[in-house]
PDB file of C-alpha atoms in Angstrom:
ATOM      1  CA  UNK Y1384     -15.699   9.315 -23.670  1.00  0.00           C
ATOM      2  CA  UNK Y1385     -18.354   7.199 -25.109  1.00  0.00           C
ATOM      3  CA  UNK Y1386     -21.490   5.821 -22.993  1.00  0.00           C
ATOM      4  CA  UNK Y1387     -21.322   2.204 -23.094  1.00  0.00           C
ATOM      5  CA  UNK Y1388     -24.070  -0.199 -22.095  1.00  0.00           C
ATOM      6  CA  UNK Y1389     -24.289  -1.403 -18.385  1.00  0.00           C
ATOM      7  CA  UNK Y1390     -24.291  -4.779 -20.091  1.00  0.00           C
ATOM      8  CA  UNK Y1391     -24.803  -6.936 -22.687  1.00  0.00           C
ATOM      9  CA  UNK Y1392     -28.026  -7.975 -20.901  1.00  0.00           C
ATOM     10  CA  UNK Y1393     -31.353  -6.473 -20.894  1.00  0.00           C
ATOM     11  CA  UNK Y1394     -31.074  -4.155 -17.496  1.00  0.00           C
ATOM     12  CA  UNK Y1395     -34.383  -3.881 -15.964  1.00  0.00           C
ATOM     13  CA  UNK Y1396     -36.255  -0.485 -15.327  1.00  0.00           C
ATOM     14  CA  UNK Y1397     -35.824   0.251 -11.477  1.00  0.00           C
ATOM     15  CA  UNK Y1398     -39.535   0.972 -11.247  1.00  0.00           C
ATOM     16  CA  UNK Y1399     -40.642  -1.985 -12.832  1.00  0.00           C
ATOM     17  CA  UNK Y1400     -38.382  -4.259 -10.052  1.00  0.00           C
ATOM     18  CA  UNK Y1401     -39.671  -6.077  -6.637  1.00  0.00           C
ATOM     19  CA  UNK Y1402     -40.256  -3.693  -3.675  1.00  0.00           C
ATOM     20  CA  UNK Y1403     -37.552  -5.287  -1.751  1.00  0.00           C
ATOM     21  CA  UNK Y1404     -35.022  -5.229  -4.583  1.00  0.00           C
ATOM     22  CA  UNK Y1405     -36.158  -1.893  -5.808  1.00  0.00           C
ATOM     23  CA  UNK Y1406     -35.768  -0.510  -2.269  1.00  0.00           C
ATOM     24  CA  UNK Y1407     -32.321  -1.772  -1.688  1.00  0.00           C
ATOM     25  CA  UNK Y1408     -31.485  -0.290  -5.014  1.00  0.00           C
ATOM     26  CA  UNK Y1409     -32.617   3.215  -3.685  1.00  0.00           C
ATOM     27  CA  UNK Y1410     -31.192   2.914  -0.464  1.00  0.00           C
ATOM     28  CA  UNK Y1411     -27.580   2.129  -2.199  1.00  0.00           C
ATOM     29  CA  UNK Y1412     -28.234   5.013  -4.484  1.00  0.00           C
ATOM     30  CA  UNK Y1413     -29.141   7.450  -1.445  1.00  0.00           C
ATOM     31  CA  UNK Y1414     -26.060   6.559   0.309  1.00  0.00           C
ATOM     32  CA  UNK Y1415     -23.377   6.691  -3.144  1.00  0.00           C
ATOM     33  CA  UNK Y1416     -25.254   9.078  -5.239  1.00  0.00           C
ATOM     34  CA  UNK Y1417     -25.643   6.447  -7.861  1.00  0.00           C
ATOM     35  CA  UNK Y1418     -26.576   2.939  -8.505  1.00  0.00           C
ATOM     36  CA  UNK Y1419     -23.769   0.862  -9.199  1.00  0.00           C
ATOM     37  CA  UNK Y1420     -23.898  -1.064 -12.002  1.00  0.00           C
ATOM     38  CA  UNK Y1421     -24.286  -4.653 -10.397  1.00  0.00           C
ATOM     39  CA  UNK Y1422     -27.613  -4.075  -8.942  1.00  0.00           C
ATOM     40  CA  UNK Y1423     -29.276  -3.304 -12.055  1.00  0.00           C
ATOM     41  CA  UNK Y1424     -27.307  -6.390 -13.821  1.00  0.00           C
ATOM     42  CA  UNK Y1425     -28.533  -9.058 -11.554  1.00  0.00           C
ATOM     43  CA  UNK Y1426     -32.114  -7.494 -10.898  1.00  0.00           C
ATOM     44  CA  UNK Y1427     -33.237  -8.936 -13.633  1.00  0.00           C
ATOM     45  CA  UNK Y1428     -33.615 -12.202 -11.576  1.00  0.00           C
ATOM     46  CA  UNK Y1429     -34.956 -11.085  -8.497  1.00  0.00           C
ATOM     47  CA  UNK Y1430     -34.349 -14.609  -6.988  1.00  0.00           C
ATOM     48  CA  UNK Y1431     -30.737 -14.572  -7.662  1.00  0.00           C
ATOM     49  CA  UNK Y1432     -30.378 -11.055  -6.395  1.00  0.00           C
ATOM     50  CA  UNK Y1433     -31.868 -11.525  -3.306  1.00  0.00           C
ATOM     51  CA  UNK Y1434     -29.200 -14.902  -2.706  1.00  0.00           C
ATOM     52  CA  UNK Y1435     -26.264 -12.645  -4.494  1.00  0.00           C
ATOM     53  CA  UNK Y1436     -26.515  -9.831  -1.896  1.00  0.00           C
ATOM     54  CA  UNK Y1437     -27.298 -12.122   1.275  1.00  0.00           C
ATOM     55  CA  UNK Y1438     -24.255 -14.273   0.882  1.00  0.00           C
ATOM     56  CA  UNK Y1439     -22.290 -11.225  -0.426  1.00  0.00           C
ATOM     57  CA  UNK Y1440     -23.475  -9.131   2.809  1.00  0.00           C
ATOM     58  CA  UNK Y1441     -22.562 -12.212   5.165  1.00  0.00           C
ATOM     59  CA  UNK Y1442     -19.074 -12.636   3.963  1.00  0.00           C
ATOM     60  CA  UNK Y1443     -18.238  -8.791   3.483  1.00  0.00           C
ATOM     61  CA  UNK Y1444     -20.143  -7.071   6.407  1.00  0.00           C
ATOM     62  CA  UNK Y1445     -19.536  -9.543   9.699  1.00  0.00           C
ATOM     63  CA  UNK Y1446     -17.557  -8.864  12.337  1.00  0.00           C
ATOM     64  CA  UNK Y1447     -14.575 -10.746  13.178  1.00  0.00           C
ATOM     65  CA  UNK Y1448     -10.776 -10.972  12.802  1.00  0.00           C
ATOM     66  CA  UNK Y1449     -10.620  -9.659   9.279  1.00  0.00           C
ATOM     67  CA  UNK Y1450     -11.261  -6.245   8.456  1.00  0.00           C
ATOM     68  CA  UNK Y1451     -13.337  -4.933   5.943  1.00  0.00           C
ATOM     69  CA  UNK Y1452     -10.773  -3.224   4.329  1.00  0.00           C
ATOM     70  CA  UNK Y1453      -8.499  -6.983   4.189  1.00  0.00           C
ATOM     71  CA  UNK Y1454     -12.149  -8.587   2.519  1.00  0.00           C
ATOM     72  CA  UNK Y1455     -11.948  -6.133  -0.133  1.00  0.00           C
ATOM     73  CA  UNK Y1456      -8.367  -6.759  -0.761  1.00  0.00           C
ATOM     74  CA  UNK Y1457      -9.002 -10.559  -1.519  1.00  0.00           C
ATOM     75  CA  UNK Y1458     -11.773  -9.307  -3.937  1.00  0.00           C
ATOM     76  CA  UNK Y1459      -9.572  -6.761  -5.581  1.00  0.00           C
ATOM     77  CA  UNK Y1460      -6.448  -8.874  -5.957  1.00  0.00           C
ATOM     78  CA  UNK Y1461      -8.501 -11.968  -6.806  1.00  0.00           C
ATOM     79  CA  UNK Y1462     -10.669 -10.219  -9.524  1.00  0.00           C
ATOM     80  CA  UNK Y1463      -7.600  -9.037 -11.024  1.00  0.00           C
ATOM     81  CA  UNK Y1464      -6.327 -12.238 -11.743  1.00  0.00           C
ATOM     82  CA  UNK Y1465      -9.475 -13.432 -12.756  1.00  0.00           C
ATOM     83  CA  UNK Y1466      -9.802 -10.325 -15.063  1.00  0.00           C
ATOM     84  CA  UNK Y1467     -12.660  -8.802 -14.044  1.00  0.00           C
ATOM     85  CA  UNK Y1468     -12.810  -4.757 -14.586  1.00  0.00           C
ATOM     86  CA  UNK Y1469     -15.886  -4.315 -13.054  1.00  0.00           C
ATOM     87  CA  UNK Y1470     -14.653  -5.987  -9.622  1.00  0.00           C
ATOM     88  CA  UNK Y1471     -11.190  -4.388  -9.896  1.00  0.00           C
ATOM     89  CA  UNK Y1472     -12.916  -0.898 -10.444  1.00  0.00           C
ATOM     90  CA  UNK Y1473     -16.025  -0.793  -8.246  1.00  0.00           C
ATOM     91  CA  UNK Y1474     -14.322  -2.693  -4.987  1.00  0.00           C
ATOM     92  CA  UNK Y1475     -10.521  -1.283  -5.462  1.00  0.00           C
ATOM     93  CA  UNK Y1476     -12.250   1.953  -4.787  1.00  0.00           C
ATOM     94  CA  UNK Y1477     -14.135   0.434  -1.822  1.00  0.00           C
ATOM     95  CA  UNK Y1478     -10.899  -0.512  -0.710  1.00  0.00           C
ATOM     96  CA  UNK Y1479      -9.457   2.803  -1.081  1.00  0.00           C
ATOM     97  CA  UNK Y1480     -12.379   4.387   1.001  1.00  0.00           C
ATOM     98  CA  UNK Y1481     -11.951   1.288   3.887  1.00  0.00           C
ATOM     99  CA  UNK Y1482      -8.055   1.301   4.170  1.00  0.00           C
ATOM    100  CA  UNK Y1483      -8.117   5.508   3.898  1.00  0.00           C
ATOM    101  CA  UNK Y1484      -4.992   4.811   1.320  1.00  0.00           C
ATOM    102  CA  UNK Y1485      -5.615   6.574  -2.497  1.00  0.00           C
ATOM    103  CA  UNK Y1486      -2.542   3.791  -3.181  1.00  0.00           C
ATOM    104  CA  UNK Y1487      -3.709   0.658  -1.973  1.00  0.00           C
ATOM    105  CA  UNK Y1488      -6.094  -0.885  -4.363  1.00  0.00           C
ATOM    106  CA  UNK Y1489      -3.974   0.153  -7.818  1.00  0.00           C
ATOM    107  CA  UNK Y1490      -1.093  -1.810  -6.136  1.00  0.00           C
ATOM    108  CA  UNK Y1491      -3.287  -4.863  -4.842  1.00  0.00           C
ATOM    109  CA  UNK Y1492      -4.655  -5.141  -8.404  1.00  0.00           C
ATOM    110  CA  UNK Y1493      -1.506  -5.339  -9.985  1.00  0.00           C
ATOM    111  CA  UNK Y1494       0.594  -6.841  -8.151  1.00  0.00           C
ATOM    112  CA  UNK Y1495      -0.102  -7.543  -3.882  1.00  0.00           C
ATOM    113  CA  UNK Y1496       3.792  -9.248  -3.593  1.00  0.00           C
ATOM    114  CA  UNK Y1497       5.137  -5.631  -4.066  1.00  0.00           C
ATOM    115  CA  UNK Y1498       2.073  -3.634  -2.184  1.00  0.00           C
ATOM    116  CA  UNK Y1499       2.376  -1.426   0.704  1.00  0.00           C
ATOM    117  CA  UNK Y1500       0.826  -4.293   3.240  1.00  0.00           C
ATOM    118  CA  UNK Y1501       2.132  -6.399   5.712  1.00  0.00           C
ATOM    119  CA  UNK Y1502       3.307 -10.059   5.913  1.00  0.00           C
ATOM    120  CA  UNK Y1503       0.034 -10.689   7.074  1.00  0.00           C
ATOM    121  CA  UNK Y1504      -1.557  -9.343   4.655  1.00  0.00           C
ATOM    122  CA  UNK Y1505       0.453 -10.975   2.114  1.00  0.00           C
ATOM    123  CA  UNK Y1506      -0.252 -14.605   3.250  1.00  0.00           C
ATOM    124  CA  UNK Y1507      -3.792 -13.876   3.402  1.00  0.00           C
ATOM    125  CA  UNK Y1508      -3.720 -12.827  -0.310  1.00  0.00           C
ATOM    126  CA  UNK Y1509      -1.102 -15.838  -1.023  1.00  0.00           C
ATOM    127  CA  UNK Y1510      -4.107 -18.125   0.254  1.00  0.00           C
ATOM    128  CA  UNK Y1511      -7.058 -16.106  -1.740  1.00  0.00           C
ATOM    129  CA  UNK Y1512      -5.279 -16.573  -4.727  1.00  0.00           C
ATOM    130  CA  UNK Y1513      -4.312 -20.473  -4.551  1.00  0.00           C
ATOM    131  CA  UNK Y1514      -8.622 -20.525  -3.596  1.00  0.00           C
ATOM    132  CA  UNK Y1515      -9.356 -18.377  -6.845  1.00  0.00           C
ATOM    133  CA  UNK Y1516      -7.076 -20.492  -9.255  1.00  0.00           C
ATOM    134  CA  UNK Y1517      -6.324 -23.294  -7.458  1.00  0.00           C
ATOM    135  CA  UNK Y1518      -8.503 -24.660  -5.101  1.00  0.00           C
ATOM    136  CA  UNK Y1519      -8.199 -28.153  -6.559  1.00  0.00           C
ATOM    137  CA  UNK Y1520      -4.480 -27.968  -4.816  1.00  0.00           C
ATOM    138  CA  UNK Y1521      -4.954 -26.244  -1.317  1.00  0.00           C
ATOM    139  CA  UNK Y1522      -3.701 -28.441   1.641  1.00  0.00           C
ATOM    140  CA  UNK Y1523      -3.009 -28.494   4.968  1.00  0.00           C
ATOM    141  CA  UNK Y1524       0.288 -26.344   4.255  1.00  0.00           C
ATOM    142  CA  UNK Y1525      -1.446 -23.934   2.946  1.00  0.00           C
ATOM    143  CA  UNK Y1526      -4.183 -23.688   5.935  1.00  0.00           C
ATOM    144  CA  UNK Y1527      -0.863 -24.152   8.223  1.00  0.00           C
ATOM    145  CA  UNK Y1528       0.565 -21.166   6.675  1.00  0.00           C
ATOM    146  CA  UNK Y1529      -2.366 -18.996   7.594  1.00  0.00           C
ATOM    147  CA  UNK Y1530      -1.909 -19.998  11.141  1.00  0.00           C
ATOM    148  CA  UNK Y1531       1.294 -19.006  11.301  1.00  0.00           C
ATOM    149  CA  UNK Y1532       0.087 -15.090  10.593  1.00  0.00           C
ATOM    150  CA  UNK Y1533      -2.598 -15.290  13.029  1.00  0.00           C
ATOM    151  CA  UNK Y1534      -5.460 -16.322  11.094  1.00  0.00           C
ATOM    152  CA  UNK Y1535      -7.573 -18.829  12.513  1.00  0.00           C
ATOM    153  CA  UNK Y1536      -9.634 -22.240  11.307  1.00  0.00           C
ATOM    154  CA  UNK Y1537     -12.578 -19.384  10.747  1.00  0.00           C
ATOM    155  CA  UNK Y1538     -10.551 -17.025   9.337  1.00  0.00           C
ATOM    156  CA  UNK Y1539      -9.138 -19.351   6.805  1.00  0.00           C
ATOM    157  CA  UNK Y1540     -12.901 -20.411   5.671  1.00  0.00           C
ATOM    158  CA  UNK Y1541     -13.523 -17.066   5.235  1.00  0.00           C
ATOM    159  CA  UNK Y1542     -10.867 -16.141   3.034  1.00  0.00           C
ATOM    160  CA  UNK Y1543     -11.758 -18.911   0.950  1.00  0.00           C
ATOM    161  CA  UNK Y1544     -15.182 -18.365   0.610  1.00  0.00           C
ATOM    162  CA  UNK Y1545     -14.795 -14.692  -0.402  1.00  0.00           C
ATOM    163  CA  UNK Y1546     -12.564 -15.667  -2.794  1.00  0.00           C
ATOM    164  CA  UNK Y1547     -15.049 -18.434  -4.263  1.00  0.00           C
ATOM    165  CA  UNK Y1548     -17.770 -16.373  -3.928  1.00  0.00           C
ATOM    166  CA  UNK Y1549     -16.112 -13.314  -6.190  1.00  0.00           C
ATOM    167  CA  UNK Y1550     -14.617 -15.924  -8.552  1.00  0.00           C
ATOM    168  CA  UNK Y1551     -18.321 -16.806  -9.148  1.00  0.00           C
ATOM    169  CA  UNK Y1552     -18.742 -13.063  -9.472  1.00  0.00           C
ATOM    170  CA  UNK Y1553     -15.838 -12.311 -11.676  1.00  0.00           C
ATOM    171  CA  UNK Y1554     -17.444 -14.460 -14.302  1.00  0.00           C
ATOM    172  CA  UNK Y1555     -20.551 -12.965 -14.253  1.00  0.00           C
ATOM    173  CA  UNK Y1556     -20.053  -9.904 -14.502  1.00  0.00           C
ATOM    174  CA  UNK Y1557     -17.189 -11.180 -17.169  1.00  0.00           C
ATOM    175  CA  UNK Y1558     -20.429 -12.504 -19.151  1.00  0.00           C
ATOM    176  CA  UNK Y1559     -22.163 -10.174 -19.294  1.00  0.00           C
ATOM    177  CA  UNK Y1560     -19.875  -7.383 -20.075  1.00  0.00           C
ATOM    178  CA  UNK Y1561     -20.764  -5.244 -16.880  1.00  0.00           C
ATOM    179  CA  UNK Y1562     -19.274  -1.962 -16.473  1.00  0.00           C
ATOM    180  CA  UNK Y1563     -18.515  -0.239 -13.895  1.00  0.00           C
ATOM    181  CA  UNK Y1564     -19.797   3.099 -13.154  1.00  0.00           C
ATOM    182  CA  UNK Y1565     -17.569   6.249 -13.898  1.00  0.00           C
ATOM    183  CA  UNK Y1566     -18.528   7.393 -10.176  1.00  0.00           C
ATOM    184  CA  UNK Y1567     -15.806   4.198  -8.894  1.00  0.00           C
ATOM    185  CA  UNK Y1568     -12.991   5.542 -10.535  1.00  0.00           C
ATOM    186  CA  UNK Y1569     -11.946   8.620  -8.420  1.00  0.00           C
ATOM    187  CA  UNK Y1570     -13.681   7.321  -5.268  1.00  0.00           C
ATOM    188  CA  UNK Y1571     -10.950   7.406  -2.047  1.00  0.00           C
ATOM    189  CA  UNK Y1572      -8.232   8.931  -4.170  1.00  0.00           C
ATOM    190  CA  UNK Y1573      -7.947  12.300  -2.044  1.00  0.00           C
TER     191      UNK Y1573
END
C-alpha cells in the first residue's frame, strides 16, 4: 500500500502548533496511539480548531436521551451519503467501539433501512438524512415523526444539528482530500 498525503493542504508540524491545540493533539494521541488525521488538517487554523472541536465536543459528548453510539450513527450514515471517506472510516469505527458491534457501522454506511437497529433507530436516521440533504424540506411531519419514537423537541434539535454540523464536515474534509488513518480501519472489529 502506498503512503498518501494527510491532505492536499499544508499539515502543520505538531511542535510548531498553539499549546492548547498542541496539547489536545497529544492527549488524543496518548489515549488512540495515534493522531487522527483531522487534528493535524484543521490545526493549521488554530481559530477554527478551537470552534471545530468545541461545537463537535458539545453535540457528541453531552448527556441526554441519545447515546453516543446513536450520534455516531447519524455521522456515519450521513457522511456516507455525503461521500465522505474520512467520516465514514474514522467515526464508523467509533461506532463500532460505542455500540460493541464489529457489524454496525459497515451496514449504517451502506445502507441504515436494512441495518441491524431498531425502529427507533431508523426514524432517527430517516430525520438525519432529510437534515443532511434536505433541510430546505423538513416540516412539522417530519419533527412529528420523531415524537412518535420517543424523541423529544431537544432530541430532534440535536439530531439536526449533528447532522449539519458533519455535513459542514463532510465537505471539508471532502476539500481537502483528508485521509483517514490506517489505525480506523480494524478498530472495534473483534
Amino acid at each position: 500500500m502506498t503512503s498518501s498525503p494527510v491532505s492536499r493542504f499544508t499539515v502543520p508540524a505538531i511542535a510548531e502548533l498553539p499549546d492548547d491545540i498542541r496539547e489536545r493533539i497529544l492527549a488524543v494521541q496518548q489515549k488512540s496511539g495515534f493522531v487522527p488525521n483531522v487534528f493535524l488538517v484543521l490545526a493549521r487554523r488554530p481559530d477554527e480548531f478551537r470552534a471545530f472541536f468545541a461545537y463537535h465536543d458539545a453535540l457528541m459528548e453531552k448527556p441526554g436521551n441519545l447515546s453516543k453510539a446513536e450520534r455516531e450513527m447519524i455521522v456515519v450514515a450521513t457522511s456516507g451519503a455525503n461521500q465522505c471517506q474520512y467520516c465514514v472510516v474514522a467515526h464508523g469505527a467509533i461506532l463500532r467501539i460505542r455500540a460493541k458491534d464489529p457489524l454496525i457501522a459497515d451496514q449504517v454506511a451502506i445502507n441504515y433501512r436494512k441495518a441491524d437497529i431498531t425502529d427507533r433507530q431508523k426514524a432517527m436516521l430517516d430525520f438525519a438524512m432529510k437534515v443532511a440533504l434536505e433541510a430546505y424540506a423538513v416540516g412539522d411531519a417530519e419533527i412529528e415523526a420523531l415524537k412518535s419514537h420517543g424523541f423529544t423537541e431537544e432530541d430532534a434539535w440535536d439530531i439536526a444539528a449533528i447532522a449539519a454540523f458533519f455535513a459542514m464536515s463532510n465537505r471539508l474534509a471532502n476539500v481537502t482530500s483528508m485521509r483517514p488513518n490506517p489505525e480506523f480501519y480494524g478498530l472495534g472489529r473483534g
